[in-house]
CSV table of C-alpha atoms in Angstrom, one decimal:
chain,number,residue,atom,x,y,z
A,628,UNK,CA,0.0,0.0,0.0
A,629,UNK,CA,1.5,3.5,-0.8
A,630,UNK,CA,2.0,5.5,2.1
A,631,UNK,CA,3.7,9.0,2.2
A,632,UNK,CA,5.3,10.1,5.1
A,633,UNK,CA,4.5,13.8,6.1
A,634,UNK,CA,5.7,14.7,9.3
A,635,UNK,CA,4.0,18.2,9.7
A,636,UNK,CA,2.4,20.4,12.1
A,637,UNK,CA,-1.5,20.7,11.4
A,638,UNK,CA,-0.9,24.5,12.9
A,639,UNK,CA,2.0,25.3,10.9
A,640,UNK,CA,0.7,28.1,8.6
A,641,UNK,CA,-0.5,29.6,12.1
A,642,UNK,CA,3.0,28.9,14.0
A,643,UNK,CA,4.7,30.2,11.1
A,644,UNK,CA,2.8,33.7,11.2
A,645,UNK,CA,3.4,33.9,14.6
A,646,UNK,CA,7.1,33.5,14.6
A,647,UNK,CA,6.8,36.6,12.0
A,648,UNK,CA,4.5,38.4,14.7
A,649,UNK,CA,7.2,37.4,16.9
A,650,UNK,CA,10.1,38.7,15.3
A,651,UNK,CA,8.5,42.2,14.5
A,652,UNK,CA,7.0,42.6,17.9
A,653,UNK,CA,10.7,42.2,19.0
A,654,UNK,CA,12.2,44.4,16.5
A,655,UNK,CA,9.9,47.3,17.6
A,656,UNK,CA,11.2,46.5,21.3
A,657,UNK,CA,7.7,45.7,22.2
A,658,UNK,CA,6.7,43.2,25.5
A,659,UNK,CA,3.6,41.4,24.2
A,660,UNK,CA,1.0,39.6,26.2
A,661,UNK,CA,-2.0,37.3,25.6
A,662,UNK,CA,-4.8,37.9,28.0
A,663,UNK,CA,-6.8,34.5,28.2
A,664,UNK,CA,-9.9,33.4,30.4
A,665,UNK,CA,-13.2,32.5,30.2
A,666,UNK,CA,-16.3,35.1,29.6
A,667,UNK,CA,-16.6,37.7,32.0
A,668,UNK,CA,-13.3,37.1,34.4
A,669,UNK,CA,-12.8,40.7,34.0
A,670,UNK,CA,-10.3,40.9,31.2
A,671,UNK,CA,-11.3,43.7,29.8
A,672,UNK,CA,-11.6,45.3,33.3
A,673,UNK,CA,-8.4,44.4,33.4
A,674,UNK,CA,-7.1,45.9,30.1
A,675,UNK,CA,-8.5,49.3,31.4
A,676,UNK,CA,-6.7,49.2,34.7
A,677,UNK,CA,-3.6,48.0,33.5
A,678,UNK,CA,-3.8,51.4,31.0
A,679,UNK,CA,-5.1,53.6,34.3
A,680,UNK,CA,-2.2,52.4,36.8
A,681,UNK,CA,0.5,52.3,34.3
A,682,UNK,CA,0.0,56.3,33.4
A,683,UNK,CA,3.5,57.6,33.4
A,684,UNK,CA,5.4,53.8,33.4
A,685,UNK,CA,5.4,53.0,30.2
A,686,UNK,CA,2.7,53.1,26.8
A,687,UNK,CA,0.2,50.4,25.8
A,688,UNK,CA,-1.4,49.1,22.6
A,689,UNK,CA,-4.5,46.9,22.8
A,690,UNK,CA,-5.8,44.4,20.2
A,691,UNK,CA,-9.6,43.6,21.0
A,692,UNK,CA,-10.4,39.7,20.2
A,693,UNK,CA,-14.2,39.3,20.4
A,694,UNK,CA,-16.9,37.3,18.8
A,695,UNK,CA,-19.0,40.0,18.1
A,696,UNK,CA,-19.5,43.6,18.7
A,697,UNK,CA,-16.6,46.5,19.0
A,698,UNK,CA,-18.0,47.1,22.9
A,699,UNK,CA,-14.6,46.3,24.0
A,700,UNK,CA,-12.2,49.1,21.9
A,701,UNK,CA,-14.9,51.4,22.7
A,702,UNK,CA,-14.5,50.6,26.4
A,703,UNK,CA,-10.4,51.1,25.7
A,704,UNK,CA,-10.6,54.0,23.3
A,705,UNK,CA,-11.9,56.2,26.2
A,706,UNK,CA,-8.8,56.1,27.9
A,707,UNK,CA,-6.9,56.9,24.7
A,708,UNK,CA,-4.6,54.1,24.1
A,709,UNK,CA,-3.9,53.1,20.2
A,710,UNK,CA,-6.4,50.3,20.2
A,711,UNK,CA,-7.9,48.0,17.1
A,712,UNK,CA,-10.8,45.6,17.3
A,713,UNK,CA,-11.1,42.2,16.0
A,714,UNK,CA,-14.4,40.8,15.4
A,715,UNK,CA,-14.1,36.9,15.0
A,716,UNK,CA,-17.9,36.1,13.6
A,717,UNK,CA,-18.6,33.5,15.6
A,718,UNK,CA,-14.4,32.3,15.7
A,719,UNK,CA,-13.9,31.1,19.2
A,720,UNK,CA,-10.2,31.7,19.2
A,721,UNK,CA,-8.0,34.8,17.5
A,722,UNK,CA,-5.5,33.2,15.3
A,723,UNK,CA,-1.7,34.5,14.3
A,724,UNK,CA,-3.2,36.1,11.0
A,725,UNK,CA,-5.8,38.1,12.4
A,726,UNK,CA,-3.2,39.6,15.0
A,727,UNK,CA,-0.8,40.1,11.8
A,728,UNK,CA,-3.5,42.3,10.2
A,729,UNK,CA,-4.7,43.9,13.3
A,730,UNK,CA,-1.3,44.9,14.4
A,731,UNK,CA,-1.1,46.9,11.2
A,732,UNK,CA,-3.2,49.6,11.7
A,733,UNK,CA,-1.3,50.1,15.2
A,734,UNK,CA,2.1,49.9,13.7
A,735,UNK,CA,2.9,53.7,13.6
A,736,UNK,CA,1.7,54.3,17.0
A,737,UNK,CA,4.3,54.6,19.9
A,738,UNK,CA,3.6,52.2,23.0
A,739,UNK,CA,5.6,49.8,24.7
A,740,UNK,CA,3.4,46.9,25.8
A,741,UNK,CA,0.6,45.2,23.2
A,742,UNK,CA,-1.9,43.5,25.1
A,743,UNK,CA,-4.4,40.9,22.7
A,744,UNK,CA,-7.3,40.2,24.8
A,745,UNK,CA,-8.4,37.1,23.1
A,746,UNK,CA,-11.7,35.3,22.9
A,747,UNK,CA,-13.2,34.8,26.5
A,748,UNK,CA,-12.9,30.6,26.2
A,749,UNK,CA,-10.0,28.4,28.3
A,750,UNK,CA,-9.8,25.8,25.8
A,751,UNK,CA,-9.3,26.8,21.9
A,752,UNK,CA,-6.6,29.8,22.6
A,753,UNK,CA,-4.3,27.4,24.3
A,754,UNK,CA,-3.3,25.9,20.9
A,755,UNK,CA,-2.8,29.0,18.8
A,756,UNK,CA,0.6,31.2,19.3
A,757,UNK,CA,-0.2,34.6,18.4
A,758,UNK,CA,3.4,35.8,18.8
A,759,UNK,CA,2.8,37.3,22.2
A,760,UNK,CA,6.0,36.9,25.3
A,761,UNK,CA,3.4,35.5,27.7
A,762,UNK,CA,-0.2,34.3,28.2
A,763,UNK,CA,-1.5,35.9,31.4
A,764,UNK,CA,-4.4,33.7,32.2
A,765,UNK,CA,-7.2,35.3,34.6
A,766,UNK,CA,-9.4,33.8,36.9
A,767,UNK,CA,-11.9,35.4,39.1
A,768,UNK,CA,-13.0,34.2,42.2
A,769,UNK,CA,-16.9,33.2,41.1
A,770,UNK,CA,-15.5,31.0,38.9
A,771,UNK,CA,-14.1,28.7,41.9
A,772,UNK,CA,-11.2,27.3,43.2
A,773,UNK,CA,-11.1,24.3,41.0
A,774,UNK,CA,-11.1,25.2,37.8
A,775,UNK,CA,-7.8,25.3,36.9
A,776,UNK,CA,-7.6,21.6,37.4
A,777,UNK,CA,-10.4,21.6,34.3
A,778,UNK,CA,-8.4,23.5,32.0
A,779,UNK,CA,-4.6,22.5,32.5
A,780,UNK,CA,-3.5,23.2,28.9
A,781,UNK,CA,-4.2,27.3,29.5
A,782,UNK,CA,-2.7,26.9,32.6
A,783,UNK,CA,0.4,25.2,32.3
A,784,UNK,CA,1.0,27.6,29.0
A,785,UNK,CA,0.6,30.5,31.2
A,786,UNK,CA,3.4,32.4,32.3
A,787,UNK,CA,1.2,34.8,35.0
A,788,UNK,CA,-2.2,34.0,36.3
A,789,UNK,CA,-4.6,36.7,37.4
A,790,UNK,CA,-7.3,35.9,40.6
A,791,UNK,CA,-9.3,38.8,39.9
A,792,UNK,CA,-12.4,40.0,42.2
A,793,UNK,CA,-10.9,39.6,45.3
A,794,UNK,CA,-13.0,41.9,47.0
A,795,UNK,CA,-16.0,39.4,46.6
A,796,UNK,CA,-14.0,36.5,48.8
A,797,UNK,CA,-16.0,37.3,51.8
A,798,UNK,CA,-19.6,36.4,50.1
A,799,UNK,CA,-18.3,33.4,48.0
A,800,UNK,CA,-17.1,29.4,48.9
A,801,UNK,CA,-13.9,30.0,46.9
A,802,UNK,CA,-10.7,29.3,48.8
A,803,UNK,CA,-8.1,31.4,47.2
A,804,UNK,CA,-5.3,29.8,49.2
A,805,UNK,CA,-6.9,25.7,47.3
A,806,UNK,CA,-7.1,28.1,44.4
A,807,UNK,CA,-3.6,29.1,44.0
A,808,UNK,CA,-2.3,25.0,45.1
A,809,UNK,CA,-4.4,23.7,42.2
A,810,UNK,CA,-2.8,26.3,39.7
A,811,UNK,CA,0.9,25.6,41.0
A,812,UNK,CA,0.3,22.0,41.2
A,813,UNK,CA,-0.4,22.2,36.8
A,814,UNK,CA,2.2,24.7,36.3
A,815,UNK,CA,4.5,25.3,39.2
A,816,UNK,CA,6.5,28.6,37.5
A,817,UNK,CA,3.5,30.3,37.0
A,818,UNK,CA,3.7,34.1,38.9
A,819,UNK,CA,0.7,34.8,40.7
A,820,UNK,CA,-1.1,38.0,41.2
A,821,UNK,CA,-4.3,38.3,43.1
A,822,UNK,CA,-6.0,41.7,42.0
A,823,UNK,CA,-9.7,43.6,42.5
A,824,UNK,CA,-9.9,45.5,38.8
A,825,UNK,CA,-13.0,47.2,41.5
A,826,UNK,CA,-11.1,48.1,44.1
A,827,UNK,CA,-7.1,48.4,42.5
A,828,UNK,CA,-6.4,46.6,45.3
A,829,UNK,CA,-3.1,43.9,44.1
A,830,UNK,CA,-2.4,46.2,40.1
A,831,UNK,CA,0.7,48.1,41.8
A,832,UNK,CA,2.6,45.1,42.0
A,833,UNK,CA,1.0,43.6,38.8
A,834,UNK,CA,2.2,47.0,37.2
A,835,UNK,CA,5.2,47.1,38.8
A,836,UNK,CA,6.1,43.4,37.3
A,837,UNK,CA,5.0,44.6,33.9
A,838,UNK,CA,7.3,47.1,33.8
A,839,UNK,CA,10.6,45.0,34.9
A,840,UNK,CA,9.4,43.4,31.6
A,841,UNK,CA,9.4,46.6,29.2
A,842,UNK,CA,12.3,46.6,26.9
A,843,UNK,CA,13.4,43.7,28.0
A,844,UNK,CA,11.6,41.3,24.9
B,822,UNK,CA,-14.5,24.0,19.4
B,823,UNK,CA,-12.0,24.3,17.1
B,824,UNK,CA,-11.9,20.7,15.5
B,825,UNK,CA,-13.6,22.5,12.3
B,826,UNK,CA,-10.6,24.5,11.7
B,827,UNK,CA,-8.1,21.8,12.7
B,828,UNK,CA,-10.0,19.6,10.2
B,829,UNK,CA,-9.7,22.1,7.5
B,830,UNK,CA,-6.4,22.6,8.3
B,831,UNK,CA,-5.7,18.8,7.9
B,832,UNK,CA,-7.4,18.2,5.1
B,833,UNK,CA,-5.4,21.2,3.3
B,834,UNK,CA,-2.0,19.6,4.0
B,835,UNK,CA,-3.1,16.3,3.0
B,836,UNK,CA,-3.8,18.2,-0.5
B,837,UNK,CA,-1.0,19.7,-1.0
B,838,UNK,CA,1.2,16.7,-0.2
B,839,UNK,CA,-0.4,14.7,-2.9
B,840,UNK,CA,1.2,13.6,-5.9
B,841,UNK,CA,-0.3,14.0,-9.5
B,842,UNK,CA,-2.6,11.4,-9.9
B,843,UNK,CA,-2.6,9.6,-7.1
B,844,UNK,CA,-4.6,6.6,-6.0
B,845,UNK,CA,-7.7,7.3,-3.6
B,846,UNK,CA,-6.8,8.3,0.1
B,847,UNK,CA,-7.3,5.3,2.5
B,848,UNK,CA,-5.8,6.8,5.7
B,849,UNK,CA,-4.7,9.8,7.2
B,850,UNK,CA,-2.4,8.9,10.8
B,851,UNK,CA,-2.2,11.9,12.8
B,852,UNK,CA,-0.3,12.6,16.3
B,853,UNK,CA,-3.0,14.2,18.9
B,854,UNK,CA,-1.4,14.9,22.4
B,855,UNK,CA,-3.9,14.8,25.6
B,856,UNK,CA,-2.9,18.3,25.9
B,857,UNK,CA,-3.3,19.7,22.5
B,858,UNK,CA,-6.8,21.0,23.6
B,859,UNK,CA,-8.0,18.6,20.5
B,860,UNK,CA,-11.4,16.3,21.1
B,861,UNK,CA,-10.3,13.1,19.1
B,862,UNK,CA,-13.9,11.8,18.5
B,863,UNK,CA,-15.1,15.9,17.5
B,864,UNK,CA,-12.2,16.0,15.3
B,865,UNK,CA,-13.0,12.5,13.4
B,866,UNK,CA,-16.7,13.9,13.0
B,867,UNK,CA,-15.7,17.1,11.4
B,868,UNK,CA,-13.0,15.5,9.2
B,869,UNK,CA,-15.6,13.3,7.9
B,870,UNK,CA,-18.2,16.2,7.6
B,871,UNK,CA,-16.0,18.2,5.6
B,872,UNK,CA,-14.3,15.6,3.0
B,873,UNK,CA,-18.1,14.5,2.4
B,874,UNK,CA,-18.9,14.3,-1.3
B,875,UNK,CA,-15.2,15.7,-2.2
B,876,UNK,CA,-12.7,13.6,-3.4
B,877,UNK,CA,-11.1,12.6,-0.2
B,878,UNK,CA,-14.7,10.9,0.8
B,879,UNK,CA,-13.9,8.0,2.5
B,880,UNK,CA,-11.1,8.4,4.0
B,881,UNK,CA,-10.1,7.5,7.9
B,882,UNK,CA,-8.8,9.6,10.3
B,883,UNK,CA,-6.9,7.3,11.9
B,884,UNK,CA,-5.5,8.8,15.1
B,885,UNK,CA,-2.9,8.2,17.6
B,886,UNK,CA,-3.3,9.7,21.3
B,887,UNK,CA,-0.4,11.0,22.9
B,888,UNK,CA,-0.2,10.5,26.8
B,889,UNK,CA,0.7,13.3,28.9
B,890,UNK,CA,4.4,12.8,30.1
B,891,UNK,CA,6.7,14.9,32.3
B,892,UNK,CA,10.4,14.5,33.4
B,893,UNK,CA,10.7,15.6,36.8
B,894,UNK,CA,13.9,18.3,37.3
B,895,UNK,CA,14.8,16.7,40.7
B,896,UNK,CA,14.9,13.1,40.2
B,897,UNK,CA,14.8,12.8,36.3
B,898,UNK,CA,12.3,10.0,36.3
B,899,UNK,CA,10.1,10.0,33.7
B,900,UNK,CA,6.3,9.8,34.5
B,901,UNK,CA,3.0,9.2,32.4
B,902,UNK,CA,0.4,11.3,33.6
B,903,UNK,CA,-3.3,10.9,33.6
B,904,UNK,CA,-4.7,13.6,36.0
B,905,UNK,CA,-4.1,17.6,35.9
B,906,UNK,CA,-1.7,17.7,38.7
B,907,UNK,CA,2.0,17.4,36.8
B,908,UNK,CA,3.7,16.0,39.8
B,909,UNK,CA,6.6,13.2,39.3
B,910,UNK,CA,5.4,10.4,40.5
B,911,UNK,CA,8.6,8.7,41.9
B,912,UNK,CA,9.5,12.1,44.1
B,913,UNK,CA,6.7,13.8,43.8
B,914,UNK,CA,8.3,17.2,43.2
B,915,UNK,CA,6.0,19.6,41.0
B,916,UNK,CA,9.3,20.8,39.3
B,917,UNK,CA,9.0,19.2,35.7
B,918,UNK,CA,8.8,19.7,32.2
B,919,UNK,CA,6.5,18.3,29.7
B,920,UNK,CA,8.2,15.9,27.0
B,921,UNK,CA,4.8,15.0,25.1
B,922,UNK,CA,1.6,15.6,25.0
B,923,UNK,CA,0.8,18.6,23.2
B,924,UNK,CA,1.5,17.2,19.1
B,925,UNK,CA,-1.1,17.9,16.7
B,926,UNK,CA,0.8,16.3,13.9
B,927,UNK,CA,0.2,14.7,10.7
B,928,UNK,CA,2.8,11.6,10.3
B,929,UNK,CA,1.4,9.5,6.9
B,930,UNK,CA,-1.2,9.7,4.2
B,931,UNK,CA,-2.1,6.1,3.1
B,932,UNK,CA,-3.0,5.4,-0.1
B,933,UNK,CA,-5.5,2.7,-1.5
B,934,UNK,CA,-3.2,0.0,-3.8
């Protein structure tokens, strides 16, 4: 029986783009991250205090991954970042193309930190390299303590996780503490902040980490 | 969620890397690590769906599943795991790396005699 002998990555035309991504982001001296997590952890909340607390640190740029809708840059362009939306249609996942294009209209502005808030959705954005330094995955405290033991694959490709909505600990079940053993047990390197994006109680230090990062990619 | 694409993706590479007038395709082996975020079963449905009434119609997926294994930093043992937690299991240490378990490969088209 004829058999041919391939050998090759079903993702390659995506790796391939994002080893292009890659290379540009570090030729403009950029520190790129890939904000992951399931719908409504607060990413976006995120996004807009990361911009707030980091006035006069350093400049950031924000690619907008959504299924629908251009809420989201709408929500960032009020605090006047250079930000682009992409609209996925339904896609569950950004891909390393649609990060190429995006990053195009953004290429003449000055900033020093890109953050792609990708699709809310723990599974699908695990397997697709955008190009980024790191994946900060964030996880709020309504979504419990376990569920990093449900997704390991975003979690053990994360280099920071986020516990966000700290200030609600005192009404929910979640134990931050069984929390923060189930993430390390998946992916022991993994730097842990625990933030309130209500509060800005935890984003000095998260900022402060950030920033050790900037011009360092 | 994503088997559509990564079946489209498959079936593009199996295209490409056919030669001029070749025989029907029985078989296409691919590599699917436990950690690849890939759903075997989904992906064999939307393979199928999408070769439907082309020319590739009939052909298997035939995949291989790729266990999860670490090699612990402190001991160097080597350990299969089968639950989240990537903990060696001779030392227990949570200091490891991952060997395999995240392929998504294509290895071999077959083709019918």
């Amino acid at each position: 029986m004829p058999v041919i002998t391939i050998e090759r990555k079903v993702l390659e035309k995506n790796d391939v783009i994002a080893n292009q991504n890659r290379e540009k982001f570090k030729s403009k001296n950029l520190f790129v991250m890939n904000f992951v997590s399931s719908p409504g952890s607060g990413k976006t909340s995120l996004v807009e205090k990361t911009i707030e607390f980091s006035r006069g640190k350093f400049k950031i740029g924000v690619i907008e991954g959504d299924v629908q809708t251009n809420l989201d840059a709408e929500r960032v362009n009020k605090f006047n970042v250079p930000v682009v939306q992409i609209v996925t249609n339904g896609g569950c996942h950004l891909e390393a193309n649609l990060v190429r294009d995006a990053y195009k209209n953004l290429e003449n502005e000055d900033f020093d930190v890109l953050i792609i808030e990708n699709v809310g959705n723990l599974v699908c954005p695990s397997s697709y390299d955008l190009g980024e330094d790191i994946k900060v995955v964030i996880l709020s405290t309504t979504e419990g303590d376990d569920k990093p033991l449900k997704y390991p694959a975003m979690f053990r490709n994360a280099s920071v996780l986020i516990i966000n909505k700290i200030d609600l600990l005192p009404y929910l079940d979640c134990n931050i503490e069984e929390m923060k053993k189930n993430a390390l047990s998946i992916n022991q390197q993994l730097k842990i902040f625990e933030v309130s994006c209500k509060t800005g109680e935890g984003l000095s230090e998260w900022i402060e980490w950030i920033q050790k990062n900037v011009g360092k990619s | 969620m994503h088997e559509l694409s990564i079946a489209q993706e498959i079936i593009n590479i199996v295209k490409t890397s056919l030669p001029d007038g070749h025989q029907k395709v029985k078989n296409v082996k691919i590599r699917v690590g436990k950690l690849s975020g890939v759903l075997s079963d989904s992906l064999k449905f939307c393979f199928e769906s999408i070769i439907y009434q082309t020319e590739l119609e009939g052909a298997l997926l035939v995949i291989e599943e790729i266990p999860v294994q670490i090699k612990c930093n402190e001991c160097n043992s080597i350990s299969i795991i089968d639950n989240p937690f990537f903990q060696c299991k001779n030392c227990q240490s949570f200091d490891v790396q991952l060997i395999s378990g995240k392929e998504l490969e294509i290895t071999e088209i077959e083709l019918e005699d």
